[in-house]
Tab-separated table of C-alpha atoms in Angstrom:
chain	number	residue	atom	x	y	z
A	994	MET	CA	10.505	-29.805	-13.524
A	995	THR	CA	9.167	-26.996	-11.343
A	996	ASN	CA	5.932	-28.972	-11.055
A	997	TYR	CA	7.725	-31.539	-8.868
A	998	ILE	CA	9.278	-29.098	-6.386
A	999	VAL	CA	6.256	-28.208	-4.270
A	1000	PRO	CA	4.519	-31.612	-3.998
A	1001	ALA	CA	7.884	-33.287	-3.293
A	1002	LEU	CA	8.783	-30.705	-0.654
A	1003	MET	CA	5.410	-31.167	1.050
A	1004	LEU	CA	5.949	-34.926	1.165
A	1005	VAL	CA	9.461	-34.498	2.608
A	1006	ILE	CA	8.187	-32.162	5.345
A	1007	VAL	CA	5.318	-34.483	6.327
A	1008	LEU	CA	7.445	-37.667	6.154
A	1009	TYR	CA	10.270	-36.129	8.215
A	1010	GLY	CA	7.707	-35.078	10.806
A	1011	ALA	CA	6.230	-38.588	10.893
A	1012	LEU	CA	9.698	-40.167	11.269
A	1013	LYS	CA	10.457	-37.830	14.187
A	1014	LYS	CA	7.186	-38.924	15.814
A	1015	VAL	CA	5.611	-35.484	15.549
A	1016	ASP	CA	1.819	-35.268	15.725
A	1017	VAL	CA	1.772	-34.150	12.102
A	1018	PHE	CA	-1.908	-33.307	11.841
A	1019	GLY	CA	-1.866	-31.440	15.163
A	1020	ALA	CA	1.132	-29.355	14.122
A	1021	PHE	CA	-0.423	-28.770	10.700
A	1022	SER	CA	-3.669	-27.539	12.273
A	1023	ASP	CA	-1.923	-25.226	14.745
A	1024	GLY	CA	0.168	-23.734	11.955
A	1025	ILE	CA	-2.911	-23.211	9.790
A	1026	LYS	CA	-4.583	-21.309	12.635
A	1027	GLU	CA	-1.479	-19.104	12.784
A	1028	GLY	CA	-1.834	-18.598	9.034
A	1029	LEU	CA	-5.369	-17.318	9.511
A	1030	LYS	CA	-3.997	-14.711	11.914
A	1031	VAL	CA	-1.489	-13.670	9.251
A	1032	CYS	CA	-4.329	-13.272	6.718
A	1033	LYS	CA	-6.280	-11.198	9.200
A	1034	GLY	CA	-3.169	-9.093	9.805
A	1035	ILE	CA	-2.530	-8.280	6.143
A	1036	PHE	CA	-6.165	-7.659	5.175
A	1037	PRO	CA	-6.293	-3.978	6.255
A	1038	ALA	CA	-3.237	-3.140	4.119
A	1039	ILE	CA	-4.661	-5.025	1.121
A	1040	LEU	CA	-8.052	-3.343	1.401
A	1041	VAL	CA	-6.688	0.185	1.761
A	1042	MET	CA	-4.102	-0.298	-0.960
A	1043	LEU	CA	-6.315	-2.053	-3.512
A	1044	THR	CA	-8.944	0.650	-3.105
A	1045	ALA	CA	-6.349	3.415	-3.492
A	1046	VAL	CA	-4.693	1.672	-6.447
A	1047	SER	CA	-8.071	1.154	-8.181
A	1048	MET	CA	-8.868	4.841	-7.703
A	1049	LEU	CA	-5.455	5.863	-9.023
A	1050	ARG	CA	-5.899	3.660	-12.075
A	1051	ALA	CA	-9.406	5.006	-12.742
A	1052	SER	CA	-8.131	8.588	-12.505
A	1053	GLY	CA	-5.739	7.891	-15.378
A	1054	VAL	CA	-2.644	9.008	-13.475
A	1055	ILE	CA	-1.062	5.545	-13.582
A	1056	ASP	CA	-1.356	5.549	-17.391
A	1057	ILE	CA	0.277	8.987	-17.542
A	1058	ILE	CA	3.216	7.881	-15.375
A	1059	THR	CA	3.710	4.599	-17.223
A	1060	ASN	CA	3.580	6.328	-20.630
A	1061	LEU	CA	6.140	8.893	-19.511
A	1062	ALA	CA	8.447	6.218	-18.146
A	1063	ALA	CA	7.962	3.786	-21.037
A	1064	PRO	CA	11.263	4.653	-22.826
A	1065	ILE	CA	13.330	4.067	-19.662
A	1066	CYS	CA	11.446	0.858	-18.853
A	1067	ASN	CA	11.891	-0.458	-22.389
A	1068	TRP	CA	15.599	0.297	-22.206
A	1069	LEU	CA	15.807	-1.706	-18.951
A	1070	GLY	CA	13.748	-4.556	-20.413
A	1071	ILE	CA	10.879	-4.083	-17.953
A	1072	PRO	CA	7.268	-3.791	-19.239
A	1073	GLU	CA	6.040	-0.280	-18.373
A	1074	GLU	CA	2.928	-1.760	-16.719
A	1075	CYS	CA	5.247	-3.041	-13.964
A	1076	LEU	CA	6.599	0.417	-13.079
A	1077	PRO	CA	3.853	1.303	-10.535
A	1078	LEU	CA	4.617	-2.013	-8.831
A	1079	ALA	CA	8.311	-1.122	-8.591
A	1080	LEU	CA	7.503	2.366	-7.265
A	1081	LEU	CA	5.119	1.100	-4.581
A	1082	ARG	CA	7.081	-1.961	-3.528
A	1083	PRO	CA	9.567	-0.380	-1.054
A	1084	PHE	CA	6.693	1.266	0.870
A	1085	THR	CA	3.913	-1.286	1.137
A	1086	GLY	CA	3.797	-5.039	0.786
A	1087	GLY	CA	-0.008	-5.019	0.575
A	1088	GLY	CA	0.077	-2.288	-2.066
A	1089	ALA	CA	2.643	-4.128	-4.148
A	1090	LEU	CA	0.667	-7.362	-3.895
A	1091	SER	CA	-2.512	-5.504	-4.870
A	1092	ILE	CA	-1.025	-3.837	-7.930
A	1093	GLY	CA	0.891	-7.009	-8.829
A	1094	SER	CA	-2.259	-9.119	-8.802
A	1095	GLU	CA	-3.973	-6.475	-10.963
A	1096	ILE	CA	-1.148	-6.675	-13.520
A	1097	ILE	CA	-1.279	-10.484	-13.465
A	1098	LYS	CA	-5.053	-10.398	-13.965
A	1099	ASN	CA	-4.993	-7.798	-16.778
A	1100	ASN	CA	-2.113	-9.339	-18.747
A	1101	GLY	CA	-2.654	-12.999	-17.924
A	1102	PRO	CA	-0.543	-15.001	-15.424
A	1103	ASP	CA	1.475	-16.743	-18.148
A	1104	SER	CA	2.194	-13.623	-20.227
A	1105	LEU	CA	5.661	-12.043	-20.220
A	1106	THR	CA	4.364	-9.001	-18.321
A	1107	GLY	CA	2.428	-11.122	-15.822
A	1108	ARG	CA	5.460	-13.288	-15.164
A	1109	ILE	CA	7.842	-10.352	-14.732
A	1110	ALA	CA	5.404	-8.778	-12.256
A	1111	ALA	CA	5.278	-12.056	-10.295
A	1112	VAL	CA	9.071	-12.375	-10.220
A	1113	MET	CA	9.403	-8.733	-9.112
A	1114	LEU	CA	7.072	-9.442	-6.203
A	1115	GLY	CA	8.933	-12.620	-5.276
A	1116	ALA	CA	12.402	-11.123	-5.412
A	1117	SER	CA	11.923	-7.889	-3.448
A	1118	GLU	CA	10.783	-6.762	-0.009
A	1119	THR	CA	9.107	-3.800	1.653
A	1120	SER	CA	12.398	-2.048	2.431
A	1121	PHE	CA	11.131	1.073	4.240
A	1122	TYR	CA	8.848	-0.977	6.461
A	1123	THR	CA	11.512	-3.573	7.306
A	1124	ILE	CA	14.101	-0.925	8.166
A	1125	ALA	CA	11.528	0.946	10.286
A	1126	VAL	CA	10.594	-2.198	12.260
A	1127	TYR	CA	14.194	-3.171	13.019
A	1128	SER	CA	15.525	0.295	13.827
A	1129	ALA	CA	12.524	1.101	16.039
A	1130	TYR	CA	12.942	-2.193	17.907
A	1131	LEU	CA	16.621	-1.518	18.592
A	1132	GLY	CA	16.270	2.232	19.095
A	1133	ILE	CA	18.794	2.968	16.346
A	1134	LYS	CA	18.086	6.436	14.964
A	1135	ASN	CA	20.696	6.645	12.245
A	1136	THR	CA	20.755	3.595	9.986
A	1137	ARG	CA	23.279	5.357	7.680
A	1138	TYR	CA	23.759	3.430	4.435
A	1139	THR	CA	21.084	0.789	5.148
A	1140	LEU	CA	18.310	2.439	3.088
A	1141	GLY	CA	20.649	3.113	0.173
A	1142	ALA	CA	21.834	-0.484	0.093
A	1143	ALA	CA	18.288	-1.857	0.498
A	1144	LEU	CA	16.973	0.261	-2.379
A	1145	SER	CA	19.914	-0.781	-4.592
A	1146	ALA	CA	18.986	-4.384	-3.843
A	1147	ASP	CA	15.346	-3.690	-4.833
A	1148	ALA	CA	16.417	-1.938	-8.047
A	1149	ALA	CA	18.642	-4.896	-8.877
A	1150	ALA	CA	15.721	-7.284	-8.255
A	1151	PHE	CA	13.443	-5.316	-10.624
A	1152	ILE	CA	15.975	-5.131	-13.449
A	1153	MET	CA	16.963	-8.776	-12.967
A	1154	SER	CA	13.344	-9.960	-13.075
A	1155	GLY	CA	13.048	-8.731	-16.671
A	1156	ILE	CA	16.297	-10.452	-17.626
A	1157	ALA	CA	15.611	-13.657	-15.664
A	1158	VAL	CA	12.120	-14.238	-17.111
A	1159	ARG	CA	13.417	-13.828	-20.687
A	1160	LEU	CA	16.454	-15.983	-19.966
A	1161	LEU	CA	14.889	-18.847	-18.029
A	1162	MET	CA	11.312	-19.178	-19.251
B	331	MET	CA	4.056	7.786	9.362
B	332	ILE	CA	5.390	6.966	5.931
B	333	MET	CA	2.199	5.030	5.178
B	334	THR	CA	0.108	8.089	6.017
B	335	VAL	CA	2.048	10.088	3.438
B	336	VAL	CA	1.662	7.325	0.833
B	337	ILE	CA	-2.113	7.120	1.386
B	338	VAL	CA	-2.598	10.902	1.277
B	339	ILE	CA	-0.605	11.139	-1.972
B	340	MET	CA	-2.537	8.260	-3.576
B	341	LEU	CA	-5.972	9.590	-2.660
B	342	GLY	CA	-5.023	13.191	-3.471
B	343	ALA	CA	-3.644	12.228	-6.887
B	344	SER	CA	-6.770	10.146	-7.635
B	345	LEU	CA	-9.080	13.074	-6.924
B	346	ILE	CA	-7.033	15.725	-8.733
B	347	PHE	CA	-6.227	13.649	-11.826
B	348	GLY	CA	-9.739	12.209	-11.913
B	349	ALA	CA	-11.098	15.758	-12.061
B	350	VAL	CA	-8.527	16.879	-14.672
B	351	THR	CA	-9.012	13.881	-16.983
B	352	GLY	CA	-12.784	13.976	-16.518
B	353	GLN	CA	-12.884	10.445	-15.121
B	354	ILE	CA	-14.099	11.286	-11.632
B	355	ALA	CA	-17.140	9.012	-12.094
B	356	GLN	CA	-14.812	6.066	-12.641
B	357	VAL	CA	-12.732	7.086	-9.598
B	358	SER	CA	-15.863	7.107	-7.474
B	359	GLN	CA	-16.886	3.727	-8.825
B	360	ALA	CA	-13.379	2.348	-8.118
B	361	THR	CA	-13.831	2.887	-4.382
B	362	VAL	CA	-16.430	0.134	-4.452
B	363	SER	CA	-14.755	-2.224	-6.924
B	364	GLY	CA	-11.366	-1.842	-5.239
B	365	ALA	CA	-12.690	-2.887	-1.856
B	366	LYS	CA	-14.458	-5.841	-3.463
B	367	GLU	CA	-11.271	-6.908	-5.228
B	368	ALA	CA	-9.411	-6.779	-1.906
B	369	VAL	CA	-11.693	-9.461	-0.480
B	370	GLN	CA	-11.251	-11.495	-3.662
B	371	LEU	CA	-7.455	-11.202	-3.404
B	372	LEU	CA	-7.496	-12.274	0.224
B	373	LEU	CA	-9.587	-15.328	-0.675
B	374	ASN	CA	-7.105	-16.141	-3.450
B	375	ILE	CA	-4.075	-16.171	-1.157
B	376	CYS	CA	-5.500	-17.078	2.263
B	377	GLY	CA	-5.528	-20.840	1.725
B	378	THR	CA	-1.945	-20.950	0.494
B	379	ILE	CA	-0.682	-18.787	3.360
B	380	CYS	CA	-2.415	-21.097	5.863
B	381	LEU	CA	-1.140	-24.232	4.129
B	382	TRP	CA	2.486	-23.099	4.339
B	383	SER	CA	2.141	-21.849	7.914
B	384	GLY	CA	0.953	-25.359	8.724
B	385	LEU	CA	3.879	-26.987	6.937
B	386	LEU	CA	6.318	-24.614	8.666
B	387	GLU	CA	4.888	-25.590	12.050
B	388	ILE	CA	5.522	-29.264	11.207
B	389	MET	CA	9.095	-28.328	10.265
B	390	ASN	CA	9.535	-26.456	13.552
B	391	ARG	CA	8.312	-29.359	15.662
B	392	SER	CA	10.222	-32.060	13.771
B	393	GLY	CA	13.481	-30.097	13.999
B	394	LEU	CA	13.730	-29.768	10.205
B	395	ALA	CA	13.720	-25.964	10.427
B	396	ALA	CA	16.602	-26.063	12.932
B	397	LYS	CA	18.462	-28.400	10.590
B	398	ILE	CA	18.099	-25.973	7.689
B	399	ALA	CA	19.288	-23.147	9.955
B	400	LYS	CA	22.379	-25.239	10.755
B	401	LEU	CA	23.056	-25.842	7.061
B	402	LEU	CA	23.191	-22.073	6.622
B	403	ARG	CA	26.131	-21.703	9.061
B	404	PRO	CA	28.833	-21.395	6.360
B	405	VAL	CA	26.848	-18.604	4.651
B	406	ILE	CA	26.360	-16.808	7.970
B	407	LYS	CA	30.097	-17.070	8.703
B	408	LEU	CA	30.918	-15.659	5.291
B	409	LEU	CA	28.561	-12.704	5.722
B	410	PHE	CA	29.006	-11.859	9.395
B	411	GLY	CA	32.652	-12.829	10.013
B	412	LYS	CA	33.618	-12.644	13.684
B	413	TYR	CA	30.021	-11.976	14.753
B	414	ALA	CA	29.132	-15.494	13.580
B	415	GLN	CA	31.314	-16.903	16.379
B	416	ASP	CA	28.573	-15.986	18.827
B	417	GLU	CA	26.351	-19.052	19.205
B	418	GLU	CA	23.151	-17.156	20.037
B	419	ALA	CA	23.469	-14.652	17.183
B	420	CYS	CA	24.243	-17.456	14.748
B	421	ARG	CA	21.187	-19.470	15.791
B	422	TYR	CA	18.767	-16.554	15.400
B	423	ILE	CA	20.249	-15.461	12.075
B	424	GLY	CA	19.881	-19.065	10.876
B	425	GLN	CA	16.208	-19.186	11.901
B	426	ASN	CA	15.575	-15.810	10.307
B	427	MET	CA	17.168	-16.859	7.007
B	428	ALA	CA	15.377	-20.225	7.006
B	429	SER	CA	11.947	-18.545	7.400
B	430	ASN	CA	12.775	-16.028	4.667
B	431	LEU	CA	13.852	-18.827	2.334
B	432	LEU	CA	10.473	-20.521	2.839
B	433	GLY	CA	8.684	-17.330	1.873
B	434	LEU	CA	7.256	-16.755	5.341
B	435	GLY	CA	8.160	-13.157	6.036
B	436	SER	CA	5.927	-12.898	9.083
B	437	ALA	CA	7.626	-15.908	10.671
B	438	ALA	CA	11.025	-14.408	9.875
B	439	THR	CA	10.469	-11.192	11.815
B	440	PRO	CA	10.570	-12.513	15.434
B	441	SER	CA	13.854	-14.400	14.926
B	442	GLY	CA	15.214	-11.512	12.863
B	443	LEU	CA	14.530	-9.063	15.679
B	444	LYS	CA	16.185	-11.378	18.215
B	445	ALA	CA	19.217	-11.712	15.946
B	446	ALA	CA	19.374	-7.932	15.484
B	447	LYS	CA	19.211	-7.363	19.252
B	448	ARG	CA	22.038	-9.815	19.874
B	449	LEU	CA	24.208	-8.325	17.104
B	450	ASN	CA	23.579	-4.855	18.500
B	451	GLN	CA	24.698	-5.996	21.966
B	452	LEU	CA	27.851	-7.566	20.549
B	453	SER	CA	28.814	-4.468	18.586
B	454	LYS	CA	28.282	-2.311	21.684
B	455	GLN	CA	30.524	-4.659	23.699
B	456	ARG	CA	33.183	-4.289	21.042
B	457	GLY	CA	32.648	-0.550	20.836
B	458	GLU	CA	31.987	-0.750	17.089
B	459	SER	CA	29.333	0.714	14.799
B	460	PRO	CA	26.462	-1.767	14.358
B	461	HIS	CA	27.483	-2.749	10.809
B	462	ALA	CA	26.419	-6.344	11.472
B	463	VAL	CA	22.900	-5.125	12.372
B	464	PHE	CA	22.711	-3.075	9.176
B	465	LEU	CA	23.821	-6.103	7.175
B	466	LEU	CA	21.098	-8.251	8.745
B	467	ILE	CA	18.457	-5.607	7.927
B	468	ILE	CA	19.676	-5.349	4.325
B	469	ILE	CA	19.539	-9.135	3.889
B	470	ASN	CA	15.957	-9.044	5.215
B	471	THR	CA	14.947	-6.237	2.837
B	472	ALA	CA	16.449	-8.131	-0.093
B	473	SER	CA	14.236	-11.169	0.557
B	474	LEU	CA	15.976	-14.349	-0.539
B	475	GLN	CA	12.978	-16.573	-1.248
B	476	LEU	CA	12.973	-20.201	-2.324
B	477	LEU	CA	9.181	-20.508	-2.360
B	478	PRO	CA	7.161	-17.406	-3.232
B	479	THR	CA	3.936	-19.178	-2.249
B	480	THR	CA	1.702	-16.092	-2.021
B	481	ILE	CA	2.534	-15.001	-5.576
B	482	ALA	CA	2.058	-18.539	-6.838
B	483	ALA	CA	-1.418	-18.453	-5.251
B	484	VAL	CA	-2.274	-15.233	-7.102
B	485	ARG	CA	-1.069	-16.745	-10.391
B	486	ALA	CA	-3.041	-19.945	-9.777
B	487	ALA	CA	-6.220	-17.941	-9.060
B	488	GLU	CA	-5.838	-16.166	-12.421
B	489	GLY	CA	-5.580	-19.516	-14.214
B	490	SER	CA	-1.852	-20.037	-14.662
B	491	ALA	CA	-0.945	-23.379	-16.248
B	492	ALA	CA	2.018	-23.822	-13.870
B	493	PRO	CA	1.933	-21.297	-10.999
B	494	TYR	CA	5.374	-22.317	-9.712
B	495	ASP	CA	7.178	-22.078	-13.056
B	496	ILE	CA	8.538	-18.662	-12.014
B	497	LEU	CA	10.754	-20.307	-9.360
B	498	PRO	CA	14.099	-20.311	-11.241
B	499	ALA	CA	13.594	-16.678	-12.306
B	500	VAL	CA	12.726	-15.667	-8.721
B	501	TRP	CA	15.806	-17.459	-7.404
B	502	LEU	CA	18.135	-15.778	-9.890
B	503	SER	CA	16.668	-12.319	-9.262
B	504	SER	CA	16.712	-12.785	-5.465
B	505	ILE	CA	20.335	-13.898	-5.412
B	506	VAL	CA	21.477	-10.996	-7.590
B	507	SER	CA	19.428	-8.637	-5.417
B	508	VAL	CA	21.026	-9.877	-2.170
B	509	LEU	CA	24.517	-9.719	-3.682
B	510	VAL	CA	23.930	-6.147	-4.897
B	511	GLY	CA	22.577	-5.142	-1.457
B	512	VAL	CA	25.519	-6.629	0.441
B	513	THR	CA	28.061	-5.193	-2.013
B	514	ALA	CA	26.425	-1.754	-1.932
B	515	ALA	CA	26.547	-1.823	1.883
B	516	LYS	CA	30.237	-2.708	1.842
B	517	LEU	CA	31.009	0.060	-0.681
B	518	MET	CA	28.987	2.769	1.066
B	519	ARG	CA	30.472	1.790	4.412
B	520	GLY	CA	33.974	2.038	3.000
B	521	LYS	CA	33.466	5.619	1.825
B	522	LYS	CA	33.038	6.996	5.331
């Protein structure tokens, strides 16, 4: 079923554009150029983070942390390999994507661990960064309960990803 | 600033633990392989990001994106109450949510900031704390995504049989995450 969603959605978008007399190819091309800018924008974060994550993994510290946290992770139904992803996620989108793609590569994209890592990435956001951008833009110094609520939402997403993958896949 | 701290901790821990565990040679080697993998990762996801930026631009020009934003009105009313009566705030929140739903975080930020500015103005006019602004930020940090295209691209590059088969699980986790965030905000706000 999920195989139909994306091709069908693409067709709907293109057809609706054609019906509304939009220059579909022109709009497509302009958007793609914008996409290239996005790629350029995220590359520094990915490069710094993937290098740092590779170094951390080589040093053995990630294994130490995951082994220590394994009992808690198992109790929550989350593979311990996904813990570094959960820890990094609120701080850096590039870092989370880097470590997530490493987990997916090492465990296989269709493995339980690989899938849970993918769902974790899809269901959470870079909370610290988002809060910083918005509060800086508005000049709000005290965001009070915002961080607490955002981190609860992230924690819920991580725990749910373990449950959802087992339940739905 | 926070990123500086994160980077210093990561590099410091790599050096110290690499020395302690005797794997400093591997740490040194990882500086090269990590940078190489970063380029590989970018190649894996770049095409998909561009493809969906292109499709979003078609949706913007055909008015489909505005239509989706309009469909979200009842949800916005439910979440923002009296603040949703303001036409401008409602429009920006709708655009922000629509971009988030399509998995285009970078496209969501400009409309999100406009919405936040408007909500901040309204709460100042009313002489209230900017709870509506906080709520908007929390919804943005919880990331309600319909199409996690970037992650699907990573899965496809690693040879997944069906890169989008995680969709239902992502939806369920996202919805629970947003509900927990909104509820937590309401509870923590009530305490004070």
